[in-house]
Tab-separated table of C-alpha atoms and ligand atoms in Angstrom:
chain	number	residue	atom	x	y	z
A	1	UNK	CA	60.418	-59.186	-69.745
A	2	UNK	CA	62.684	-62.136	-70.559
A	3	UNK	CA	65.692	-62.744	-68.178
A	4	UNK	CA	68.575	-64.703	-69.167
A	5	UNK	CA	69.189	-67.787	-66.932
A	6	UNK	CA	72.429	-69.103	-67.442
A	7	UNK	CA	74.222	-70.544	-64.684
A	8	UNK	CA	77.576	-71.175	-66.450
A	9	UNK	CA	78.286	-67.459	-66.726
A	10	UNK	CA	79.144	-65.169	-63.843
A	11	UNK	CA	77.905	-62.152	-65.735
A	12	UNK	CA	74.578	-61.410	-67.018
A	13	UNK	CA	74.955	-59.137	-69.826
A	14	UNK	CA	72.888	-55.695	-69.069
A	15	UNK	CA	73.534	-54.153	-72.697
A	16	UNK	CA	74.224	-55.262	-76.306
A	17	UNK	CA	77.848	-54.491	-75.890
A	18	UNK	CA	78.299	-56.869	-73.056
A	19	UNK	CA	76.372	-59.434	-75.168
A	20	UNK	CA	79.245	-59.031	-77.966
A	21	UNK	CA	82.164	-59.679	-75.363
A	22	UNK	CA	80.528	-62.714	-73.943
A	23	UNK	CA	79.680	-64.102	-77.594
A	24	UNK	CA	83.168	-63.853	-78.533
A	25	UNK	CA	84.037	-66.705	-75.978
A	26	UNK	CA	81.329	-68.760	-77.460
A	27	UNK	CA	82.383	-68.503	-81.021
A	28	UNK	CA	85.164	-69.807	-83.265
A	29	UNK	CA	87.500	-67.163	-84.539
A	30	UNK	CA	86.002	-67.767	-88.072
A	31	UNK	CA	82.541	-67.402	-86.893
A	32	UNK	CA	83.189	-64.470	-84.721
A	33	UNK	CA	85.144	-62.517	-87.484
A	34	UNK	CA	82.434	-63.235	-90.231
A	35	UNK	CA	79.745	-61.936	-87.873
A	36	UNK	CA	81.438	-59.068	-86.783
A	37	UNK	CA	83.693	-57.697	-89.546
A	38	UNK	CA	83.083	-54.881	-92.045
A	39	UNK	CA	84.477	-54.317	-95.346
A	40	UNK	CA	87.810	-52.819	-96.037
A	41	UNK	CA	89.106	-50.560	-93.303
A	42	UNK	CA	85.648	-50.731	-91.432
A	43	UNK	CA	85.265	-47.152	-91.703
A	44	UNK	CA	81.535	-47.276	-92.621
A	45	UNK	CA	81.146	-49.985	-89.971
A	46	UNK	CA	82.377	-47.557	-87.163
A	47	UNK	CA	80.575	-44.615	-88.689
A	48	UNK	CA	77.255	-46.406	-88.227
A	49	UNK	CA	77.659	-46.034	-84.519
A	50	UNK	CA	79.313	-42.755	-84.772
A	51	UNK	CA	76.479	-41.435	-86.589
A	52	UNK	CA	74.103	-41.843	-83.709
A	53	UNK	CA	76.480	-40.142	-81.383
A	54	UNK	CA	76.559	-36.956	-83.531
A	55	UNK	CA	73.024	-36.449	-83.262
A	56	UNK	CA	71.556	-35.019	-79.759
A	57	UNK	CA	68.305	-35.240	-78.340
A	58	UNK	CA	66.079	-32.297	-77.028
A	59	UNK	CA	63.710	-33.847	-74.373
A	60	UNK	CA	60.293	-32.349	-73.464
A	61	UNK	CA	59.489	-31.985	-69.802
A	62	UNK	CA	56.344	-32.301	-67.912
A	63	UNK	CA	54.416	-34.554	-70.136
A	64	UNK	CA	52.342	-37.359	-68.622
A	65	UNK	CA	54.225	-40.475	-69.525
A	66	UNK	CA	52.806	-42.742	-66.878
A	67	UNK	CA	51.071	-44.929	-69.414
A	68	UNK	CA	53.463	-45.890	-72.090
A	69	UNK	CA	52.854	-47.710	-75.432
A	70	UNK	CA	55.564	-48.837	-77.702
A	71	UNK	CA	53.231	-50.723	-79.962
A	72	UNK	CA	53.282	-49.768	-83.823
A	73	UNK	CA	52.615	-51.583	-87.220
A	74	UNK	CA	54.687	-52.186	-90.310
A	75	UNK	CA	53.095	-52.681	-93.678
A	76	UNK	CA	49.646	-53.233	-91.695
A	77	UNK	CA	51.034	-55.678	-89.333
A	78	UNK	CA	51.347	-54.928	-85.577
A	79	UNK	CA	54.655	-54.805	-83.711
A	80	UNK	CA	55.101	-54.682	-79.851
A	81	UNK	CA	58.011	-52.262	-80.566
A	82	UNK	CA	59.464	-50.822	-83.717
A	83	UNK	CA	61.871	-53.440	-84.353
A	84	UNK	CA	62.768	-56.235	-86.940
A	85	UNK	CA	65.565	-58.779	-86.885
A	86	UNK	CA	67.572	-57.903	-89.968
A	87	UNK	CA	68.092	-60.792	-92.399
A	88	UNK	CA	71.428	-62.440	-91.549
A	89	UNK	CA	72.950	-65.542	-93.283
A	90	UNK	CA	74.146	-68.467	-91.308
A	91	UNK	CA	72.955	-68.351	-87.900
A	92	UNK	CA	73.522	-71.942	-87.008
A	93	UNK	CA	77.125	-70.878	-86.956
A	94	UNK	CA	76.114	-69.213	-83.637
A	95	UNK	CA	73.754	-71.981	-82.190
A	96	UNK	CA	72.539	-75.389	-83.426
A	97	UNK	CA	68.915	-73.946	-83.451
A	98	UNK	CA	70.069	-70.950	-85.488
A	99	UNK	CA	67.253	-69.262	-87.412
A	100	UNK	CA	64.566	-71.273	-85.597
A	101	UNK	CA	65.705	-70.068	-82.309
A	102	UNK	CA	65.732	-66.297	-83.768
A	103	UNK	CA	62.045	-66.910	-85.052
A	104	UNK	CA	60.986	-68.161	-81.835
A	105	UNK	CA	62.276	-65.387	-79.975
A	106	UNK	CA	60.826	-62.681	-82.389
A	107	UNK	CA	57.447	-64.239	-82.316
A	108	UNK	CA	57.114	-64.578	-78.732
A	109	UNK	CA	58.329	-61.053	-78.045
A	110	UNK	CA	56.272	-59.492	-80.954
A	111	UNK	CA	58.910	-58.190	-83.193
A	112	UNK	CA	59.556	-58.954	-86.852
A	113	UNK	CA	62.027	-61.134	-88.466
A	114	UNK	CA	63.615	-61.101	-91.930
A	115	UNK	CA	64.783	-64.591	-93.140
A	116	UNK	CA	68.104	-64.545	-95.244
A	117	UNK	CA	68.085	-66.451	-98.550
A	118	UNK	CA	71.344	-67.813	-96.993
A	119	UNK	CA	69.707	-69.209	-94.062
A	120	UNK	CA	70.898	-72.463	-92.352
A	121	UNK	CA	67.189	-73.628	-91.654
A	122	UNK	CA	64.835	-73.682	-94.518
A	123	UNK	CA	61.959	-71.333	-95.247
A	124	UNK	CA	59.552	-73.944	-94.264
A	125	UNK	CA	61.118	-74.747	-90.923
A	126	UNK	CA	61.314	-71.329	-89.866
A	127	UNK	CA	57.696	-70.580	-90.898
A	128	UNK	CA	56.626	-73.487	-88.913
A	129	UNK	CA	57.250	-71.328	-85.764
A	130	UNK	CA	53.990	-69.687	-86.520
A	131	UNK	CA	51.886	-72.963	-85.897
A	132	UNK	CA	52.117	-71.817	-82.327
A	133	UNK	CA	52.458	-68.110	-82.570
A	134	UNK	CA	50.423	-67.203	-85.628
A	135	UNK	CA	50.708	-63.708	-85.377
A	136	UNK	CA	54.405	-63.518	-85.698
A	137	UNK	CA	55.589	-61.195	-88.648
A	138	UNK	CA	58.161	-62.862	-90.866
A	139	UNK	CA	59.480	-61.398	-94.225
A	140	UNK	CA	61.784	-63.321	-96.780
A	141	UNK	CA	65.037	-61.642	-97.899
A	142	UNK	CA	66.020	-62.614	-101.499
A	143	UNK	CA	69.246	-62.687	-103.223
A	144	UNK	CA	68.773	-62.923	-107.061
A	145	UNK	CA	70.786	-65.707	-108.260
A	146	UNK	CA	71.857	-66.145	-111.881
A	147	UNK	CA	69.432	-69.096	-112.207
A	148	UNK	CA	66.296	-67.350	-112.539
A	149	UNK	CA	64.157	-70.595	-112.068
A	150	UNK	CA	65.829	-70.847	-108.656
A	151	UNK	CA	65.050	-67.502	-107.697
A	152	UNK	CA	61.555	-67.864	-108.799
A	153	UNK	CA	61.134	-71.130	-106.711
A	154	UNK	CA	62.357	-69.194	-103.687
A	155	UNK	CA	59.998	-66.669	-104.077
A	156	UNK	CA	56.975	-69.035	-104.735
A	157	UNK	CA	58.127	-71.028	-101.436
A	158	UNK	CA	58.306	-67.867	-99.219
A	159	UNK	CA	54.712	-66.895	-100.428
A	160	UNK	CA	53.457	-70.522	-100.028
A	161	UNK	CA	54.920	-70.482	-96.592
A	162	UNK	CA	53.255	-67.356	-95.315
A	163	UNK	CA	55.926	-64.705	-95.420
A	164	UNK	CA	54.429	-61.460	-95.705
A	165	UNK	CA	56.853	-59.617	-97.573
A	166	UNK	CA	59.707	-59.950	-99.894
A	167	UNK	CA	62.766	-57.970	-99.029
A	168	UNK	CA	65.099	-57.613	-102.089
A	169	UNK	CA	68.586	-56.735	-101.139
A	170	UNK	CA	70.175	-54.294	-103.634
A	171	UNK	CA	73.564	-53.411	-102.138
A	172	UNK	CA	75.343	-56.834	-102.868
A	173	UNK	CA	75.939	-57.233	-106.596
A	174	UNK	CA	79.130	-58.687	-105.411
A	175	UNK	CA	80.195	-59.367	-101.976
A	176	UNK	CA	82.120	-56.579	-100.103
A	177	UNK	CA	85.815	-57.421	-99.274
A	178	UNK	CA	86.125	-58.498	-95.794
A	179	UNK	CA	89.617	-59.149	-94.895
A	180	UNK	CA	89.060	-61.191	-92.224
A	181	UNK	CA	87.089	-63.423	-94.026
A	182	UNK	CA	89.781	-63.851	-96.705
A	183	UNK	CA	92.506	-64.339	-94.212
A	184	UNK	CA	90.363	-67.066	-92.503
A	185	UNK	CA	89.325	-68.720	-95.850
A	186	UNK	CA	85.750	-68.499	-94.709
A	187	UNK	CA	83.467	-71.405	-95.336
A	188	UNK	CA	80.779	-73.250	-93.568
A	189	UNK	CA	81.852	-76.075	-91.182
A	190	UNK	CA	81.143	-79.642	-91.825
A	191	UNK	CA	77.323	-80.333	-91.498
A	192	UNK	CA	76.096	-76.810	-92.046
A	193	UNK	CA	74.692	-75.793	-95.646
A	194	UNK	CA	72.704	-73.299	-97.445
A	195	UNK	CA	69.478	-74.920	-96.324
A	196	UNK	CA	67.182	-73.240	-99.138
A	197	UNK	CA	69.563	-74.217	-101.823
A	198	UNK	CA	71.510	-77.331	-101.299
A	199	UNK	CA	68.598	-79.502	-101.704
A	200	UNK	CA	67.081	-78.052	-104.765
A	201	UNK	CA	70.306	-77.146	-106.746
A	202	UNK	CA	73.252	-78.516	-104.806
A	203	UNK	CA	74.748	-75.224	-104.220
A	204	UNK	CA	77.131	-74.748	-101.343
A	205	UNK	CA	79.819	-72.381	-100.096
A	206	UNK	CA	83.254	-73.312	-101.389
A	207	UNK	CA	86.399	-73.738	-99.487
A	208	UNK	CA	88.971	-71.937	-101.381
A	209	UNK	CA	92.660	-71.114	-100.782
A	210	UNK	CA	93.360	-67.453	-99.877
A	211	UNK	CA	89.706	-66.472	-100.400
A	212	UNK	CA	86.495	-66.122	-98.442
A	213	UNK	CA	84.127	-68.800	-99.886
A	214	UNK	CA	81.295	-66.576	-99.708
A	215	UNK	CA	82.975	-63.943	-101.776
A	216	UNK	CA	83.486	-66.555	-104.373
A	217	UNK	CA	79.924	-67.867	-104.059
A	218	UNK	CA	78.497	-64.469	-104.671
A	219	UNK	CA	80.800	-64.224	-107.799
A	220	UNK	CA	79.735	-67.592	-109.155
A	221	UNK	CA	76.093	-67.710	-108.300
A	222	UNK	CA	74.413	-64.265	-107.854
A	223	UNK	CA	73.348	-62.040	-110.669
A	224	UNK	CA	75.243	-58.765	-110.743
A	225	UNK	CA	73.187	-57.744	-113.835
A	226	UNK	CA	69.957	-57.038	-111.731
A	227	UNK	CA	68.644	-53.427	-112.610
A	228	UNK	CA	65.423	-51.520	-111.561
A	229	UNK	CA	63.471	-53.194	-114.270
A	230	UNK	CA	63.959	-56.774	-112.881
A	231	UNK	CA	61.641	-55.443	-109.896
A	232	UNK	CA	58.554	-55.778	-112.354
A	233	UNK	CA	59.646	-59.222	-113.024
A	234	UNK	CA	60.189	-59.943	-109.356
A	235	UNK	CA	56.673	-58.534	-108.487
A	236	UNK	CA	55.080	-60.626	-111.198
A	237	UNK	CA	56.316	-63.931	-109.280
A	238	UNK	CA	53.968	-63.445	-106.336
A	239	UNK	CA	51.480	-60.909	-104.748
A	240	UNK	CA	53.866	-60.139	-101.797
A	241	UNK	CA	54.740	-56.541	-101.191
A	242	UNK	CA	58.178	-55.614	-102.346
A	243	UNK	CA	60.795	-54.071	-99.387
A	244	UNK	CA	63.853	-52.807	-101.216
A	245	UNK	CA	67.003	-52.887	-98.648
A	246	UNK	CA	70.149	-51.263	-99.135
A	247	UNK	CA	69.381	-47.735	-100.238
A	248	UNK	CA	71.554	-44.641	-99.366
A	249	UNK	CA	70.183	-41.818	-101.710
A	250	UNK	CA	67.021	-40.003	-102.048
A	251	UNK	CA	66.926	-40.604	-105.845
A	252	UNK	CA	67.198	-44.415	-105.617
A	253	UNK	CA	64.551	-44.381	-102.964
A	254	UNK	CA	62.214	-42.501	-105.205
A	255	UNK	CA	63.104	-44.999	-107.957
A	256	UNK	CA	62.237	-47.838	-105.800
A	257	UNK	CA	58.768	-46.355	-104.824
A	258	UNK	CA	58.201	-45.737	-108.638
A	259	UNK	CA	59.000	-49.531	-109.190
A	260	UNK	CA	56.290	-50.335	-106.651
A	261	UNK	CA	58.304	-50.740	-103.331
A	262	UNK	CA	55.984	-50.600	-100.309
A	263	UNK	CA	58.905	-50.137	-97.920
A	264	UNK	CA	62.572	-49.280	-98.149
A	265	UNK	CA	65.337	-50.143	-95.846
A	266	UNK	CA	67.804	-47.583	-95.466
A	267	UNK	CA	71.016	-49.561	-94.962
A	268	UNK	CA	74.723	-50.019	-95.907
A	269	UNK	CA	74.465	-53.584	-94.902
A	270	UNK	CA	76.151	-52.945	-91.675
A	271	UNK	CA	79.331	-51.757	-93.176
A	272	UNK	CA	79.991	-54.984	-94.728
A	273	UNK	CA	79.869	-53.927	-98.551
A	274	UNK	CA	81.287	-50.547	-99.667
A	275	UNK	CA	83.444	-49.059	-97.145
A	276	UNK	CA	83.413	-45.279	-97.169
A	277	UNK	CA	79.751	-45.368	-97.912
A	278	UNK	CA	77.689	-42.779	-95.922
A	279	UNK	CA	76.447	-44.150	-92.318
A	280	UNK	CA	72.977	-45.306	-92.870
A	281	UNK	CA	71.528	-43.104	-90.099
A	282	UNK	CA	73.113	-40.044	-91.947
A	283	UNK	CA	71.237	-40.867	-95.260
A	284	UNK	CA	67.762	-41.427	-93.319
A	285	UNK	CA	66.546	-37.616	-93.304
A	286	UNK	CA	67.310	-37.349	-96.978
A	287	UNK	CA	65.450	-40.532	-97.873
A	288	UNK	CA	62.481	-39.757	-95.859
A	289	UNK	CA	61.947	-36.418	-97.377
A	290	UNK	CA	62.223	-37.910	-101.073
A	291	UNK	CA	59.789	-40.866	-100.182
A	292	UNK	CA	57.270	-38.396	-98.887
A	293	UNK	CA	55.192	-40.866	-97.317
A	294	UNK	CA	54.619	-43.062	-100.430
A	295	UNK	CA	56.429	-45.994	-98.896
A	296	UNK	CA	57.411	-46.804	-95.182
A	297	UNK	CA	61.051	-46.105	-94.396
A	298	UNK	CA	63.118	-48.541	-92.332
A	299	UNK	CA	66.603	-48.018	-90.967
A	300	UNK	CA	69.383	-50.396	-89.948
A	301	UNK	CA	73.045	-50.266	-89.149
A	302	UNK	CA	74.499	-49.718	-85.681
A	303	UNK	CA	71.638	-49.543	-83.715
A	304	UNK	CA	72.576	-50.818	-80.277
A	305	UNK	CA	70.652	-48.612	-77.831
A	306	UNK	CA	66.879	-47.617	-77.194
A	307	UNK	CA	68.028	-44.046	-77.646
A	308	UNK	CA	69.433	-45.067	-81.343
A	309	UNK	CA	65.566	-46.405	-82.112
A	310	UNK	CA	64.208	-43.078	-80.682
A	311	UNK	CA	66.468	-40.974	-82.857
A	312	UNK	CA	65.673	-43.235	-85.925
A	313	UNK	CA	61.989	-42.742	-85.430
A	314	UNK	CA	62.436	-38.889	-84.762
A	315	UNK	CA	64.113	-38.527	-88.124
A	316	UNK	CA	61.232	-40.436	-89.814
A	317	UNK	CA	61.739	-44.230	-89.805
A	318	UNK	CA	58.758	-46.243	-89.174
A	319	UNK	CA	60.912	-48.956	-87.474
A	320	UNK	CA	64.348	-50.407	-87.366
A	321	UNK	CA	66.404	-53.534	-87.689
A	322	UNK	CA	69.087	-54.786	-85.825
A	323	UNK	CA	71.762	-57.269	-87.013
A	324	UNK	CA	74.777	-58.531	-85.130
A	325	UNK	CA	73.288	-58.233	-81.493
A	326	UNK	CA	70.953	-61.099	-82.361
A	327	UNK	CA	73.754	-63.342	-83.335
A	328	UNK	CA	75.404	-62.415	-79.865
A	329	UNK	CA	72.227	-63.468	-78.033
A	330	UNK	CA	72.176	-66.446	-79.952
A	331	UNK	CA	75.667	-67.546	-79.575
A	332	UNK	CA	75.545	-66.985	-75.649
A	333	UNK	CA	72.313	-68.564	-74.817
A	334	UNK	CA	70.158	-69.625	-78.058
A	335	UNK	CA	66.535	-68.544	-77.913
A	336	UNK	CA	66.434	-67.165	-74.479
A	337	UNK	CA	69.552	-65.149	-75.359
A	338	UNK	CA	67.796	-63.653	-78.401
A	339	UNK	CA	64.687	-62.820	-76.416
A	340	UNK	CA	66.877	-61.254	-73.745
A	341	UNK	CA	68.684	-58.986	-76.243
A	342	UNK	CA	65.422	-57.671	-77.559
A	343	UNK	CA	63.990	-57.235	-73.994
A	344	UNK	CA	66.937	-55.139	-73.153
A	345	UNK	CA	66.459	-52.845	-76.277
A	346	UNK	CA	62.637	-52.403	-75.419
A	347	UNK	CA	63.476	-51.597	-71.776
A	348	UNK	CA	65.929	-48.867	-73.000
A	349	UNK	CA	63.581	-47.454	-75.497
A	350	UNK	CA	60.962	-47.454	-72.956
A	351	UNK	CA	63.013	-45.318	-70.485
A	352	UNK	CA	64.353	-42.872	-73.321
A	353	UNK	CA	60.573	-42.521	-74.413
A	354	UNK	CA	59.734	-41.519	-70.813
A	355	UNK	CA	62.529	-39.197	-70.376
A	356	UNK	CA	62.022	-37.366	-73.725
A	357	UNK	CA	58.205	-36.921	-73.006
A	358	UNK	CA	56.929	-39.494	-75.267
A	359	UNK	CA	54.044	-41.793	-74.089
A	360	UNK	CA	53.605	-43.627	-77.346
A	361	UNK	CA	55.589	-43.914	-80.437
A	362	UNK	CA	53.430	-41.524	-82.586
A	363	UNK	CA	54.715	-38.638	-80.026
A	364	UNK	CA	58.306	-39.347	-81.218
A	365	UNK	CA	58.671	-36.270	-83.974
A	366	UNK	CA	61.612	-34.476	-85.518
A	367	UNK	CA	61.597	-31.754	-82.990
A	368	UNK	CA	63.331	-34.175	-80.355
A	369	UNK	CA	66.578	-34.126	-82.347
A	370	UNK	CA	68.729	-31.161	-82.964
B	401	LIG	C1	74.079	-59.643	-92.703
B	401	LIG	N1	73.350	-58.679	-93.531
B	401	LIG	C2	72.669	-59.420	-94.461
B	401	LIG	N2	71.721	-58.573	-95.223
B	401	LIG	C3	70.875	-59.340	-96.226
B	401	LIG	O1	70.297	-58.631	-96.946
B	401	LIG	N3	71.116	-60.700	-96.275
B	401	LIG	C4	71.881	-61.347	-95.683
B	401	LIG	O2	72.053	-62.785	-95.974
B	401	LIG	C5	72.883	-60.982	-94.728
B	401	LIG	N4	73.707	-61.618	-94.090
B	401	LIG	C6	74.317	-60.874	-92.936
B	401	LIG	C7	75.179	-61.632	-92.196
B	401	LIG	C8	75.645	-61.135	-91.042
B	401	LIG	C9	76.680	-62.074	-90.160
B	401	LIG	C10	75.779	-59.708	-90.802
B	401	LIG	C11	76.272	-58.949	-89.554
B	401	LIG	C12	74.734	-59.052	-91.730
B	401	LIG	C13	73.262	-57.404	-93.180
B	401	LIG	C14	72.017	-57.128	-92.106
B	401	LIG	O3	70.631	-57.390	-92.754
B	401	LIG	C15	71.958	-55.676	-91.760
B	401	LIG	O4	71.830	-54.824	-92.881
B	401	LIG	C16	73.034	-55.326	-90.854
B	401	LIG	O5	73.582	-56.214	-90.008
B	401	LIG	C17	72.700	-54.221	-90.046
B	401	LIG	O6	73.724	-53.758	-89.227
B	401	LIG	P1	74.105	-54.118	-87.677
B	401	LIG	O7	72.723	-53.885	-86.738
B	401	LIG	O8	74.691	-55.514	-87.783
B	401	LIG	O9	75.031	-53.008	-87.189
B	402	LIG	C1	76.722	-61.113	-95.619
B	402	LIG	C2	75.756	-61.492	-96.784
B	402	LIG	C3	75.376	-62.902	-96.828
B	402	LIG	O1	76.646	-59.720	-95.396
B	402	LIG	O2	74.735	-60.589	-96.920
B	402	LIG	O3	77.518	-61.708	-95.176
């Protein structure tokens, strides 16, 4: 297991919440607010956590759990535990190595990574991590820009660079209203850019009085007219399997499957888009039932404990994604910090499985939750 070695700090975080506390000291107010905030009153952000607390476990006793196995696979690729890192923009705000550190940590711990369109390292730089660790599972997350040629170029680059799936985020036709970003007039500091976009089209996050530059960027550059039919166009651009991220209703999940999605990410974008939306965990069971094994179902939003992963898998998720805690690990200690965050979750899941009578991931069934 990775251990965090960092002599500058008295305390070694022992859970993901302590990482957040420590990360706050390493980040500017603007960066911490951008990373941590949700939309509006942050009701959905908080409910993502509360939803896990509402569901209780029904552990099974006297099962031989001496030999535990946390491995699984997702879209046919192996994972050391049912975990991927959610796509998150601007990771160089946390650490100069940004998305490359995240990619190295995920590749070496055997979990997946989804690279954001809005990354601060390029598609190719992140893919290069696979030269040493070829089994790393990397997906590319897509935002559809108004400029179709630009969008096509991103998909082609991701395919050429060896990403294994295209993850289309569908819950952000406009950016959610995050008031802290607006107050801070969020923009990227000098030297940081939209690494995938600046070179090909000169696009950058503006600085605007009284507004979040990212909000303005979305309004100006992203295509808010995207509908289901565009999924056909998207799938014609490359042979990559399509993952649809940001679904909260069974009927939408069925549509996604009918339009060819191989996996669905049940998500409300970490409470950053529509405040008042249902907690993602609360939407899981309906979507699992509606999909009826025609696609793999993943979940993100508020996962901070091994028991949260256990509950998500019990309700039918094939794997989960975590977001913010990875940024906290990155801010505290770069790649070793990210690896440590992953290993803390792995240890917690391992113990939670043992205490629930599950020796392997396949043993986690719906009878474990009330
Ligand atoms: C995100 N998220 C996100 N999603 C996406 O599809 N593309 C993106 O570029 C981003 N960017 C982004 C930045 C930051 C700072 C955060 C916190 C989140 C949403 C992300 O993929 C995921 O859905 C949530 O973060 C999951 O919730 P938790 O684990 O952060 O609670
Ligand atoms: C966010 C966008 C970039 O949540 O997805 O900040």
